[in-house]
């Protein structure tokens, strides 16, 4: 029977100084190898989620979103989003890691996963003194957990012959994520101790009653991209190509491999390959579609329609900005002149398009955000083509008078375009 394999551990250039191939090159190669599903697991971020999803859809591949998180002790843990709720949980955990460790060295406290009392020593001297707010548990709903690469806590404990601690750790992760949502990763990359560690990990999985899953910790699409990956790791470790370093690759095995190659590597444990497809089939789309997902703006008492409330605010702002415009588009007595009519016509034109395209709530939220920021003493203003909107000017989102400068609204918003304020 022809084997089927889904790659559930892959890095792109968004794993900074660690991804040797572009996103499209990775997805295109997966298509060539007839890989039905790919999981993107960049280090501590989901920055490429939208682009990755679009590319996978274009190439007919199921996208799975995830991340390889760096824990407070320096070990790695792979998390996959089973659905939209899982993606939200993953984003919350990533935010927690950055709030704890900082922009350059994000570290997720184990307690954020509801795991307390860890006694695992930090293999890289990682920080283990997270402040109380960083230690509060984040609900891990909708997440699948894989035990990670060679820098995962379980492989590290096995390599250091700490079997009792490895057993306790595996049982804890199983209990936190659930028996069906936690798998122990096996990676045959021909590095020192690889074969021994994999067999110990497989025995550990059997002992605690969880599945094993084969991944290849992909960092580039084809062997020809290995030199680029090697150079990136030299930059990251500040070493020359000849200088050894534990965080530099030893060979070109971390490429996308076919189902047959993976089946041959794991002939001693075929369920590890079979489980890749089972996991992929359990995952739903983690990102919303192209439909509008703008939430409804909470209208104040006495207002029931977002478009009407937006009109009210815009004309209040127009009176403050121009002075020659009355309430709701009227022209004050003794002030009727061409400028007033021109301003009102422009506002009405913009409001009609904004309302027809369903962006009234969006403008109200932008107005609320900018108003709040300014009350806090934070400088805030619109950007880019938002300066072409008279509505944005009247709401004080921008400070460019589109009437005086004769700026076209269509450059900012028109059917088929999305506003970006």
mmCIF file of C-alpha atoms in Angstrom:
data_model
loop_
_atom_site.group_PDB
_atom_site.id
_atom_site.type_symbol
_atom_site.label_atom_id
_atom_site.label_comp_id
_atom_site.label_asym_id
_atom_site.label_seq_id
_atom_site.Cartn_x
_atom_site.Cartn_y
_atom_site.Cartn_z
ATOM 1 C CA UNK A 1 0.000 0.000 0.000
ATOM 2 C CA UNK A 2 1.270 3.469 -0.907
ATOM 3 C CA UNK A 3 2.129 5.320 2.334
ATOM 4 C CA UNK A 4 0.669 8.739 3.134
ATOM 5 C CA UNK A 5 2.479 11.272 5.270
ATOM 6 C CA UNK A 6 1.655 14.762 6.549
ATOM 7 C CA UNK A 7 4.517 17.001 7.710
ATOM 8 C CA UNK A 8 3.605 18.447 11.113
ATOM 9 C CA UNK A 9 6.808 20.318 11.997
ATOM 10 C CA UNK A 10 8.115 22.869 9.506
ATOM 11 C CA UNK A 11 9.992 26.164 9.746
ATOM 12 C CA UNK A 12 9.936 29.055 7.292
ATOM 13 C CA UNK A 13 11.969 32.284 7.096
ATOM 14 C CA UNK A 14 9.703 33.538 9.890
ATOM 15 C CA UNK A 15 11.785 31.296 12.130
ATOM 16 C CA UNK A 16 14.363 34.028 12.061
ATOM 17 C CA UNK A 17 17.861 32.866 11.053
ATOM 18 C CA UNK A 18 16.582 29.284 10.977
ATOM 19 C CA UNK A 19 14.469 28.852 7.828
ATOM 20 C CA UNK A 20 16.470 28.113 4.695
ATOM 21 C CA UNK A 21 13.674 28.139 2.081
ATOM 22 C CA UNK A 22 10.889 30.547 1.221
ATOM 23 C CA UNK A 23 7.293 29.714 2.052
ATOM 24 C CA UNK A 24 6.242 29.132 -1.530
ATOM 25 C CA UNK A 25 9.251 26.914 -2.175
ATOM 26 C CA UNK A 26 8.257 24.769 0.798
ATOM 27 C CA UNK A 27 4.608 24.507 -0.218
ATOM 28 C CA UNK A 28 5.472 23.867 -3.863
ATOM 29 C CA UNK A 29 7.882 21.090 -2.874
ATOM 30 C CA UNK A 30 5.220 19.546 -0.645
ATOM 31 C CA UNK A 31 2.909 19.503 -3.642
ATOM 32 C CA UNK A 32 5.574 17.783 -5.748
ATOM 33 C CA UNK A 33 5.970 15.139 -3.028
ATOM 34 C CA UNK A 34 2.171 14.687 -2.791
ATOM 35 C CA UNK A 35 2.137 15.660 0.879
ATOM 36 C CA UNK A 36 -1.554 16.304 1.663
ATOM 37 C CA UNK A 37 -1.108 18.497 4.753
ATOM 38 C CA UNK A 38 1.561 20.820 6.159
ATOM 39 C CA UNK A 39 1.911 22.335 9.607
ATOM 40 C CA UNK A 40 3.834 25.585 9.908
ATOM 41 C CA UNK A 41 5.567 25.677 13.300
ATOM 42 C CA UNK A 42 7.827 28.711 13.329
ATOM 43 C CA UNK A 43 9.679 29.691 16.479
ATOM 44 C CA UNK A 44 7.454 31.660 18.850
ATOM 45 C CA UNK A 45 5.272 33.299 16.200
ATOM 46 C CA UNK A 46 2.464 32.837 13.710
ATOM 47 C CA UNK A 47 3.511 35.773 11.515
ATOM 48 C CA UNK A 48 3.237 33.800 8.278
ATOM 49 C CA UNK A 49 -0.175 32.271 9.029
ATOM 50 C CA UNK A 50 -2.176 34.191 6.412
ATOM 51 C CA UNK A 51 0.386 33.868 3.621
ATOM 52 C CA UNK A 52 0.973 30.197 4.417
ATOM 53 C CA UNK A 53 -2.754 29.454 4.390
ATOM 54 C CA UNK A 54 -3.224 31.210 1.047
ATOM 55 C CA UNK A 55 -0.306 29.339 -0.524
ATOM 56 C CA UNK A 56 -1.531 25.980 0.725
ATOM 57 C CA UNK A 57 -4.997 26.631 -0.647
ATOM 58 C CA UNK A 58 -3.506 27.619 -4.005
ATOM 59 C CA UNK A 59 -1.482 24.382 -4.162
ATOM 60 C CA UNK A 60 -4.280 22.138 -2.859
ATOM 61 C CA UNK A 61 -2.647 21.349 0.485
ATOM 62 C CA UNK A 62 -4.308 21.393 3.895
ATOM 63 C CA UNK A 63 -2.715 24.128 6.051
ATOM 64 C CA UNK A 64 -2.246 23.527 9.775
ATOM 65 C CA UNK A 65 -1.135 26.426 11.938
ATOM 66 C CA UNK A 66 1.161 25.984 14.894
ATOM 67 C CA UNK A 67 4.323 27.204 16.566
ATOM 68 C CA UNK A 68 7.355 25.795 18.297
ATOM 69 C CA UNK A 69 7.420 27.602 21.629
ATOM 70 C CA UNK A 70 10.520 28.155 23.718
ATOM 71 C CA UNK A 71 9.747 27.354 27.335
ATOM 72 C CA UNK A 72 11.200 29.120 30.368
ATOM 73 C CA UNK A 73 13.850 26.411 30.788
ATOM 74 C CA UNK A 74 15.003 26.761 27.168
ATOM 75 C CA UNK A 75 13.322 23.579 25.927
ATOM 76 C CA UNK A 76 10.994 23.537 22.914
ATOM 77 C CA UNK A 77 7.360 22.463 22.695
ATOM 78 C CA UNK A 78 5.377 22.122 19.458
ATOM 79 C CA UNK A 79 1.745 23.236 19.529
ATOM 80 C CA UNK A 80 -0.755 22.868 16.678
ATOM 81 C CA UNK A 81 -4.103 24.633 16.366
ATOM 82 C CA UNK A 82 -6.863 22.075 15.893
ATOM 83 C CA UNK A 83 -9.394 24.814 15.049
ATOM 84 C CA UNK A 84 -10.042 28.553 15.423
ATOM 85 C CA UNK A 85 -10.243 28.245 19.181
ATOM 86 C CA UNK A 86 -6.862 26.536 19.147
ATOM 87 C CA UNK A 87 -5.388 29.358 17.100
ATOM 88 C CA UNK A 88 -6.692 31.870 19.641
ATOM 89 C CA UNK A 89 -5.163 29.819 22.472
ATOM 90 C CA UNK A 90 -1.858 29.621 20.606
ATOM 91 C CA UNK A 91 -1.765 33.394 20.064
ATOM 92 C CA UNK A 92 -2.470 33.966 23.755
ATOM 93 C CA UNK A 93 0.403 31.669 24.741
ATOM 94 C CA UNK A 94 2.783 33.378 22.315
ATOM 95 C CA UNK A 95 1.831 36.758 23.769
ATOM 96 C CA UNK A 96 2.484 35.391 27.242
ATOM 97 C CA UNK A 97 5.930 34.166 26.157
ATOM 98 C CA UNK A 98 6.894 37.605 24.881
ATOM 99 C CA UNK A 99 5.525 39.403 27.925
ATOM 100 C CA UNK A 100 7.634 37.105 30.114
ATOM 101 C CA UNK A 101 10.878 36.740 28.195
ATOM 102 C CA UNK A 102 10.952 39.891 26.109
ATOM 103 C CA UNK A 103 11.060 40.675 22.403
ATOM 104 C CA UNK A 104 14.368 38.951 21.680
ATOM 105 C CA UNK A 105 14.117 35.999 24.077
ATOM 106 C CA UNK A 106 10.474 34.941 24.446
ATOM 107 C CA UNK A 107 10.022 32.304 27.136
ATOM 108 C CA UNK A 108 6.753 30.656 28.105
ATOM 109 C CA UNK A 109 6.426 29.655 31.766
ATOM 110 C CA UNK A 110 5.267 26.081 32.193
ATOM 111 C CA UNK A 111 2.681 27.409 34.620
ATOM 112 C CA UNK A 112 0.981 29.184 31.696
ATOM 113 C CA UNK A 113 -0.043 25.676 30.596
ATOM 114 C CA UNK A 114 -1.307 24.899 34.072
ATOM 115 C CA UNK A 115 1.842 22.942 34.968
ATOM 116 C CA UNK A 116 3.202 23.786 38.394
ATOM 117 C CA UNK A 117 6.164 22.567 40.388
ATOM 118 C CA UNK A 118 8.510 21.637 37.561
ATOM 119 C CA UNK A 119 11.941 20.655 38.778
ATOM 120 C CA UNK A 120 13.503 20.245 35.332
ATOM 121 C CA UNK A 121 16.828 22.121 35.268
ATOM 122 C CA UNK A 122 17.188 24.637 32.463
ATOM 123 C CA UNK A 123 19.429 23.127 29.745
ATOM 124 C CA UNK A 124 20.439 26.569 28.485
ATOM 125 C CA UNK A 125 20.245 28.435 31.757
ATOM 126 C CA UNK A 126 16.844 29.772 30.740
ATOM 127 C CA UNK A 127 14.893 32.099 32.940
ATOM 128 C CA UNK A 128 12.659 30.380 35.498
ATOM 129 C CA UNK A 129 11.542 33.365 37.573
ATOM 130 C CA UNK A 130 8.446 34.482 35.705
ATOM 131 C CA UNK A 131 6.415 37.210 37.441
ATOM 132 C CA UNK A 132 2.996 36.193 38.822
ATOM 133 C CA UNK A 133 1.000 37.702 35.943
ATOM 134 C CA UNK A 134 3.040 35.693 33.421
ATOM 135 C CA UNK A 135 2.461 32.470 35.343
ATOM 136 C CA UNK A 136 -1.343 32.574 35.312
ATOM 137 C CA UNK A 137 -2.662 29.639 33.244
ATOM 138 C CA UNK A 138 -3.891 30.263 29.695
ATOM 139 C CA UNK A 139 -6.702 27.885 28.665
ATOM 140 C CA UNK A 140 -5.188 25.591 26.042
ATOM 141 C CA UNK A 141 -8.470 24.811 24.314
ATOM 142 C CA UNK A 142 -8.274 23.449 20.781
ATOM 143 C CA UNK A 143 -4.550 22.703 20.888
ATOM 144 C CA UNK A 144 -2.569 19.611 19.951
ATOM 145 C CA UNK A 145 0.794 19.151 21.633
ATOM 146 C CA UNK A 146 3.829 17.417 20.141
ATOM 147 C CA UNK A 147 6.818 16.836 22.393
ATOM 148 C CA UNK A 148 9.226 18.814 20.212
ATOM 149 C CA UNK A 149 12.551 18.425 18.452
ATOM 150 C CA UNK A 150 15.858 17.336 19.996
ATOM 151 C CA UNK A 151 15.602 20.449 22.168
ATOM 152 C CA UNK A 152 12.257 19.295 23.528
ATOM 153 C CA UNK A 153 12.105 18.518 27.214
ATOM 154 C CA UNK A 154 11.546 14.770 26.702
ATOM 155 C CA UNK A 155 14.442 14.167 24.261
ATOM 156 C CA UNK A 156 16.689 16.222 26.518
ATOM 157 C CA UNK A 157 15.772 14.172 29.582
ATOM 158 C CA UNK A 158 16.306 10.937 27.646
ATOM 159 C CA UNK A 159 19.706 12.076 26.363
ATOM 160 C CA UNK A 160 20.771 12.894 29.918
ATOM 161 C CA UNK A 161 19.474 9.497 31.153
ATOM 162 C CA UNK A 162 16.905 11.135 33.453
ATOM 163 C CA UNK A 163 14.264 8.492 32.777
ATOM 164 C CA UNK A 164 12.209 8.968 35.931
ATOM 165 C CA UNK A 165 11.809 12.676 35.209
ATOM 166 C CA UNK A 166 10.989 11.925 31.568
ATOM 167 C CA UNK A 167 8.197 9.595 32.698
ATOM 168 C CA UNK A 168 6.763 12.187 35.066
ATOM 169 C CA UNK A 169 6.976 14.891 32.404
ATOM 170 C CA UNK A 170 5.239 12.769 29.766
ATOM 171 C CA UNK A 171 2.452 11.889 32.192
ATOM 172 C CA UNK A 172 1.983 15.549 33.069
ATOM 173 C CA UNK A 173 1.772 16.658 29.435
ATOM 174 C CA UNK A 174 -0.661 13.829 28.722
ATOM 175 C CA UNK A 175 -2.887 14.924 31.595
ATOM 176 C CA UNK A 176 -2.767 18.614 30.625
ATOM 177 C CA UNK A 177 -3.559 18.210 26.923
ATOM 178 C CA UNK A 178 -5.444 14.920 26.977
ATOM 179 C CA UNK A 179 -4.434 11.461 25.825
ATOM 180 C CA UNK A 180 -5.630 12.079 22.251
ATOM 181 C CA UNK A 181 -4.122 15.569 21.992
ATOM 182 C CA UNK A 182 -0.570 14.801 23.077
ATOM 183 C CA UNK A 183 1.895 12.864 20.920
ATOM 184 C CA UNK A 184 5.572 12.155 21.363
ATOM 185 C CA UNK A 185 7.614 13.254 18.343
ATOM 186 C CA UNK A 186 10.146 10.975 16.695
ATOM 187 C CA UNK A 187 12.745 12.525 14.364
ATOM 188 C CA UNK A 188 15.268 10.408 12.447
ATOM 189 C CA UNK A 189 17.862 13.005 11.460
ATOM 190 C CA UNK A 190 21.015 10.885 11.941
ATOM 191 C CA UNK A 191 22.471 13.120 14.625
ATOM 192 C CA UNK A 192 24.365 11.649 17.619
ATOM 193 C CA UNK A 193 22.162 9.530 19.910
ATOM 194 C CA UNK A 194 19.205 9.946 17.524
ATOM 195 C CA UNK A 195 18.372 6.246 17.207
ATOM 196 C CA UNK A 196 18.682 5.516 20.920
ATOM 197 C CA UNK A 197 16.613 8.543 21.909
ATOM 198 C CA UNK A 198 13.859 7.699 19.415
ATOM 199 C CA UNK A 199 13.491 4.172 20.706
ATOM 200 C CA UNK A 200 13.430 5.359 24.298
ATOM 201 C CA UNK A 201 10.799 7.946 23.381
ATOM 202 C CA UNK A 202 8.687 5.290 21.677
ATOM 203 C CA UNK A 203 8.873 3.079 24.767
ATOM 204 C CA UNK A 204 7.946 6.071 26.899
ATOM 205 C CA UNK A 205 4.899 6.786 24.713
ATOM 206 C CA UNK A 206 3.736 3.181 25.053
ATOM 207 C CA UNK A 207 4.240 3.309 28.810
ATOM 208 C CA UNK A 208 2.113 6.428 29.331
ATOM 209 C CA UNK A 209 -0.461 5.441 26.722
ATOM 210 C CA UNK A 210 -0.039 8.155 24.088
ATOM 211 C CA UNK A 211 0.706 8.020 20.387
ATOM 212 C CA UNK A 212 3.973 8.639 18.588
ATOM 213 C CA UNK A 213 4.221 10.835 15.508
ATOM 214 C CA UNK A 214 6.980 11.140 12.925
ATOM 215 C CA UNK A 215 8.146 14.605 11.922
ATOM 216 C CA UNK A 216 11.231 15.768 10.076
ATOM 217 C CA UNK A 217 11.726 19.173 11.719
ATOM 218 C CA UNK A 218 11.817 20.712 8.238
ATOM 219 C CA UNK A 219 13.966 23.822 7.761
ATOM 220 C CA UNK A 220 14.297 23.880 3.956
ATOM 221 C CA UNK A 221 12.581 22.411 0.937
ATOM 222 C CA UNK A 222 15.381 20.555 -0.863
ATOM 223 C CA UNK A 223 18.982 19.526 -0.078
ATOM 224 C CA UNK A 224 20.260 22.320 -2.330
ATOM 225 C CA UNK A 225 18.907 24.850 0.193
ATOM 226 C CA UNK A 226 20.943 23.388 3.037
ATOM 227 C CA UNK A 227 23.909 25.793 2.567
ATOM 228 C CA UNK A 228 21.570 28.767 3.006
ATOM 229 C CA UNK A 229 20.279 27.266 6.238
ATOM 230 C CA UNK A 230 23.810 26.560 7.412
ATOM 231 C CA UNK A 231 24.864 30.175 6.790
ATOM 232 C CA UNK A 232 21.816 31.458 8.671
ATOM 233 C CA UNK A 233 22.745 29.313 11.653
ATOM 234 C CA UNK A 234 26.328 30.609 11.492
ATOM 235 C CA UNK A 235 24.957 34.140 11.700
ATOM 236 C CA UNK A 236 22.684 33.193 14.588
ATOM 237 C CA UNK A 237 25.485 31.507 16.533
ATOM 238 C CA UNK A 238 28.176 34.021 15.511
ATOM 239 C CA UNK A 239 30.466 31.273 14.229
ATOM 240 C CA UNK A 240 32.212 30.372 10.994
ATOM 241 C CA UNK A 241 31.096 27.423 8.890
ATOM 242 C CA UNK A 242 34.044 25.381 10.143
ATOM 243 C CA UNK A 243 33.436 26.064 13.842
ATOM 244 C CA UNK A 244 31.301 23.470 15.663
ATOM 245 C CA UNK A 245 28.271 24.615 17.632
ATOM 246 C CA UNK A 246 25.395 22.622 19.183
ATOM 247 C CA UNK A 247 22.820 24.875 17.504
ATOM 248 C CA UNK A 248 24.203 24.341 13.995
ATOM 249 C CA UNK A 249 23.008 21.521 11.692
ATOM 250 C CA UNK A 250 25.218 18.510 11.117
ATOM 251 C CA UNK A 251 23.704 17.350 7.824
ATOM 252 C CA UNK A 252 21.045 18.114 5.202
ATOM 253 C CA UNK A 253 18.363 15.797 6.595
ATOM 254 C CA UNK A 254 15.964 18.544 7.717
ATOM 255 C CA UNK A 255 14.303 18.816 4.311
ATOM 256 C CA UNK A 256 10.865 17.857 3.117
ATOM 257 C CA UNK A 257 10.766 14.117 2.501
ATOM 258 C CA UNK A 258 8.285 11.953 0.678
ATOM 259 C CA UNK A 259 5.893 9.554 2.339
ATOM 260 C CA UNK A 260 7.991 6.640 1.096
ATOM 261 C CA UNK A 261 11.170 8.105 2.587
ATOM 262 C CA UNK A 262 9.478 8.680 5.933
ATOM 263 C CA UNK A 263 7.906 5.225 5.890
ATOM 264 C CA UNK A 264 11.326 3.692 5.281
ATOM 265 C CA UNK A 265 12.875 5.722 8.107
ATOM 266 C CA UNK A 266 10.165 4.584 10.501
ATOM 267 C CA UNK A 267 9.696 1.032 9.284
ATOM 268 C CA UNK A 268 10.428 0.026 12.879
ATOM 269 C CA UNK A 269 7.450 2.144 14.048
ATOM 270 C CA UNK A 270 4.917 2.505 11.179
ATOM 271 C CA UNK A 271 2.210 3.974 13.409
ATOM 272 C CA UNK A 272 4.349 7.112 13.741
ATOM 273 C CA UNK A 273 3.760 7.830 10.044
ATOM 274 C CA UNK A 274 0.110 6.764 10.082
ATOM 275 C CA UNK A 275 -0.575 9.112 12.987
ATOM 276 C CA UNK A 276 0.558 12.138 10.969
ATOM 277 C CA UNK A 277 -2.479 11.782 8.730
ATOM 278 C CA UNK A 278 -4.808 11.097 11.646
ATOM 279 C CA UNK A 279 -3.671 14.289 13.327
ATOM 280 C CA UNK A 280 -4.052 16.272 10.102
ATOM 281 C CA UNK A 281 -7.565 14.937 9.580
ATOM 282 C CA UNK A 282 -8.539 16.056 13.081
ATOM 283 C CA UNK A 283 -7.612 19.680 12.295
ATOM 284 C CA UNK A 284 -10.099 22.225 10.976
ATOM 285 C CA UNK A 285 -9.324 25.595 9.343
ATOM 286 C CA UNK A 286 -7.770 27.780 12.025
ATOM 287 C CA UNK A 287 -8.282 31.122 10.294
ATOM 288 C CA UNK A 288 -11.600 32.711 9.330
ATOM 289 C CA UNK A 289 -12.458 32.899 5.658
ATOM 290 C CA UNK A 290 -12.606 36.049 3.607
ATOM 291 C CA UNK A 291 -15.978 37.022 5.011
ATOM 292 C CA UNK A 292 -16.114 40.173 7.112
ATOM 293 C CA UNK A 293 -15.400 39.411 10.762
ATOM 294 C CA UNK A 294 -15.574 42.973 12.077
ATOM 295 C CA UNK A 295 -17.405 42.876 15.418
ATOM 296 C CA UNK A 296 -20.393 45.137 16.009
ATOM 297 C CA UNK A 297 -19.507 48.422 17.692
ATOM 298 C CA UNK A 298 -21.205 48.793 21.121
ATOM 299 C CA UNK A 299 -23.470 51.779 20.471
ATOM 300 C CA UNK A 300 -24.214 54.216 23.305
ATOM 301 C CA UNK A 301 -27.671 54.501 24.825
ATOM 302 C CA UNK A 302 -30.166 56.083 22.477
ATOM 303 C CA UNK A 303 -28.496 54.870 19.278
ATOM 304 C CA UNK A 304 -29.490 51.668 17.514
ATOM 305 C CA UNK A 305 -27.815 51.898 14.104
ATOM 306 C CA UNK A 306 -24.051 52.062 13.505
ATOM 307 C CA UNK A 307 -24.368 53.930 10.199
ATOM 308 C CA UNK A 308 -26.645 56.560 11.742
ATOM 309 C CA UNK A 309 -24.322 57.015 14.718
ATOM 310 C CA UNK A 310 -21.335 57.342 12.399
ATOM 311 C CA UNK A 311 -23.200 60.026 10.427
ATOM 312 C CA UNK A 312 -23.940 61.868 13.680
ATOM 313 C CA UNK A 313 -20.270 61.851 14.714
ATOM 314 C CA UNK A 314 -19.019 62.823 11.262
ATOM 315 C CA UNK A 315 -21.228 65.891 11.011
ATOM 316 C CA UNK A 316 -20.343 66.927 14.551
ATOM 317 C CA UNK A 317 -16.721 66.709 13.470
ATOM 318 C CA UNK A 318 -17.423 68.554 10.222
ATOM 319 C CA UNK A 319 -18.848 71.497 12.173
ATOM 320 C CA UNK A 320 -15.685 71.576 14.290
ATOM 321 C CA UNK A 321 -13.366 71.197 11.289
ATOM 322 C CA UNK A 322 -15.071 73.478 8.765
ATOM 323 C CA UNK A 323 -17.621 75.592 10.645
ATOM 324 C CA UNK A 324 -19.777 75.984 7.543
ATOM 325 C CA UNK A 325 -21.615 72.682 7.945
ATOM 326 C CA UNK A 326 -24.647 72.291 10.184
ATOM 327 C CA UNK A 327 -26.126 69.261 11.915
ATOM 328 C CA UNK A 328 -26.688 66.182 9.750
ATOM 329 C CA UNK A 329 -25.572 67.896 6.562
ATOM 330 C CA UNK A 330 -27.548 71.112 6.749
ATOM 331 C CA UNK A 331 -26.098 74.475 5.782
ATOM 332 C CA UNK A 332 -26.382 77.087 8.554
ATOM 333 C CA UNK A 333 -28.326 80.265 7.700
ATOM 334 C CA UNK A 334 -26.218 82.988 6.117
ATOM 335 C CA UNK A 335 -23.456 80.456 5.435
ATOM 336 C CA UNK A 336 -24.752 78.861 2.223
ATOM 337 C CA UNK A 337 -21.990 78.868 -0.325
ATOM 338 C CA UNK A 338 -20.191 76.525 -2.691
ATOM 339 C CA UNK A 339 -17.689 75.285 -0.082
ATOM 340 C CA UNK A 340 -20.448 74.044 2.230
ATOM 341 C CA UNK A 341 -22.186 72.183 -0.561
ATOM 342 C CA UNK A 342 -18.905 70.650 -1.692
ATOM 343 C CA UNK A 343 -18.074 69.416 1.815
ATOM 344 C CA UNK A 344 -21.546 67.948 2.337
ATOM 345 C CA UNK A 345 -21.474 66.224 -1.055
ATOM 346 C CA UNK A 346 -18.097 64.679 -0.257
ATOM 347 C CA UNK A 347 -19.222 63.476 3.181
ATOM 348 C CA UNK A 348 -22.431 61.991 1.764
ATOM 349 C CA UNK A 349 -20.484 60.229 -0.986
ATOM 350 C CA UNK A 350 -18.081 58.676 1.510
ATOM 351 C CA UNK A 351 -20.778 57.705 4.008
ATOM 352 C CA UNK A 352 -22.778 55.995 1.261
ATOM 353 C CA UNK A 353 -19.812 53.850 0.204
ATOM 354 C CA UNK A 354 -18.786 53.110 3.806
ATOM 355 C CA UNK A 355 -22.331 52.014 4.654
ATOM 356 C CA UNK A 356 -22.836 49.965 1.476
ATOM 357 C CA UNK A 357 -19.566 48.099 2.051
ATOM 358 C CA UNK A 358 -20.437 47.443 5.706
ATOM 359 C CA UNK A 359 -17.585 49.377 7.329
ATOM 360 C CA UNK A 360 -19.540 51.684 9.649
ATOM 361 C CA UNK A 361 -18.609 49.589 12.694
ATOM 362 C CA UNK A 362 -14.961 49.579 11.606
ATOM 363 C CA UNK A 363 -14.805 53.385 11.434
ATOM 364 C CA UNK A 364 -16.486 53.664 14.830
ATOM 365 C CA UNK A 365 -13.926 51.314 16.377
ATOM 366 C CA UNK A 366 -11.037 53.271 14.854
ATOM 367 C CA UNK A 367 -12.558 56.481 16.227
ATOM 368 C CA UNK A 368 -12.866 54.912 19.694
ATOM 369 C CA UNK A 369 -9.291 53.580 19.649
ATOM 370 C CA UNK A 370 -7.780 56.925 18.633
ATOM 371 C CA UNK A 371 -9.932 58.806 21.142
ATOM 372 C CA UNK A 372 -8.845 56.453 23.953
ATOM 373 C CA UNK A 373 -5.173 56.702 22.990
ATOM 374 C CA UNK A 374 -5.221 60.477 23.042
ATOM 375 C CA UNK A 375 -6.893 60.497 26.456
ATOM 376 C CA UNK A 376 -3.954 58.409 27.678
ATOM 377 C CA UNK A 377 -1.463 60.857 26.216
ATOM 378 C CA UNK A 378 -0.549 58.469 23.392
ATOM 379 C CA UNK A 379 -0.015 59.970 19.970
ATOM 380 C CA UNK A 380 -2.329 58.386 17.428
ATOM 381 C CA UNK A 381 -3.276 59.119 13.837
ATOM 382 C CA UNK A 382 -4.385 57.324 10.702
ATOM 383 C CA UNK A 383 -1.922 56.143 8.100
ATOM 384 C CA UNK A 384 -1.437 55.864 4.365
ATOM 385 C CA UNK A 385 -4.415 56.396 2.086
ATOM 386 C CA UNK A 386 -6.699 57.050 5.074
ATOM 387 C CA UNK A 387 -5.591 60.651 4.523
ATOM 388 C CA UNK A 388 -7.863 60.626 1.431
ATOM 389 C CA UNK A 389 -11.020 60.342 3.548
ATOM 390 C CA UNK A 390 -13.088 63.336 4.613
ATOM 391 C CA UNK A 391 -14.929 61.090 7.085
ATOM 392 C CA UNK A 392 -11.600 60.164 8.698
ATOM 393 C CA UNK A 393 -10.696 63.873 8.807
ATOM 394 C CA UNK A 394 -13.991 64.802 10.473
ATOM 395 C CA UNK A 395 -13.535 61.992 13.022
ATOM 396 C CA UNK A 396 -10.018 63.382 13.717
ATOM 397 C CA UNK A 397 -8.477 60.087 12.639
ATOM 398 C CA UNK A 398 -6.303 62.116 10.262
ATOM 399 C CA UNK A 399 -5.315 65.767 9.980
ATOM 400 C CA UNK A 400 -5.261 66.164 6.207
ATOM 401 C CA UNK A 401 -8.025 68.337 4.711
ATOM 402 C CA UNK A 402 -9.079 66.365 1.649
ATOM 403 C CA UNK A 403 -11.278 69.204 0.384
ATOM 404 C CA UNK A 404 -8.477 71.734 0.374
ATOM 405 C CA UNK A 405 -6.050 69.276 -1.215
ATOM 406 C CA UNK A 406 -8.611 67.725 -3.579
ATOM 407 C CA UNK A 407 -7.708 64.129 -2.637
ATOM 408 C CA UNK A 408 -9.686 61.240 -4.222
ATOM 409 C CA UNK A 409 -11.591 58.986 -1.819
ATOM 410 C CA UNK A 410 -11.374 56.027 -4.224
ATOM 411 C CA UNK A 411 -7.675 55.671 -3.480
ATOM 412 C CA UNK A 412 -8.649 54.793 0.086
ATOM 413 C CA UNK A 413 -11.930 52.897 -0.251
ATOM 414 C CA UNK A 414 -13.941 51.526 -3.143
ATOM 415 C CA UNK A 415 -15.793 48.284 -3.909
ATOM 416 C CA UNK A 416 -13.266 45.452 -3.688
ATOM 417 C CA UNK A 417 -10.908 47.385 -1.400
ATOM 418 C CA UNK A 418 -10.488 47.097 2.357
ATOM 419 C CA UNK A 419 -9.934 50.232 4.454
ATOM 420 C CA UNK A 420 -6.664 50.458 6.342
ATOM 421 C CA UNK A 421 -6.647 53.208 8.944
#
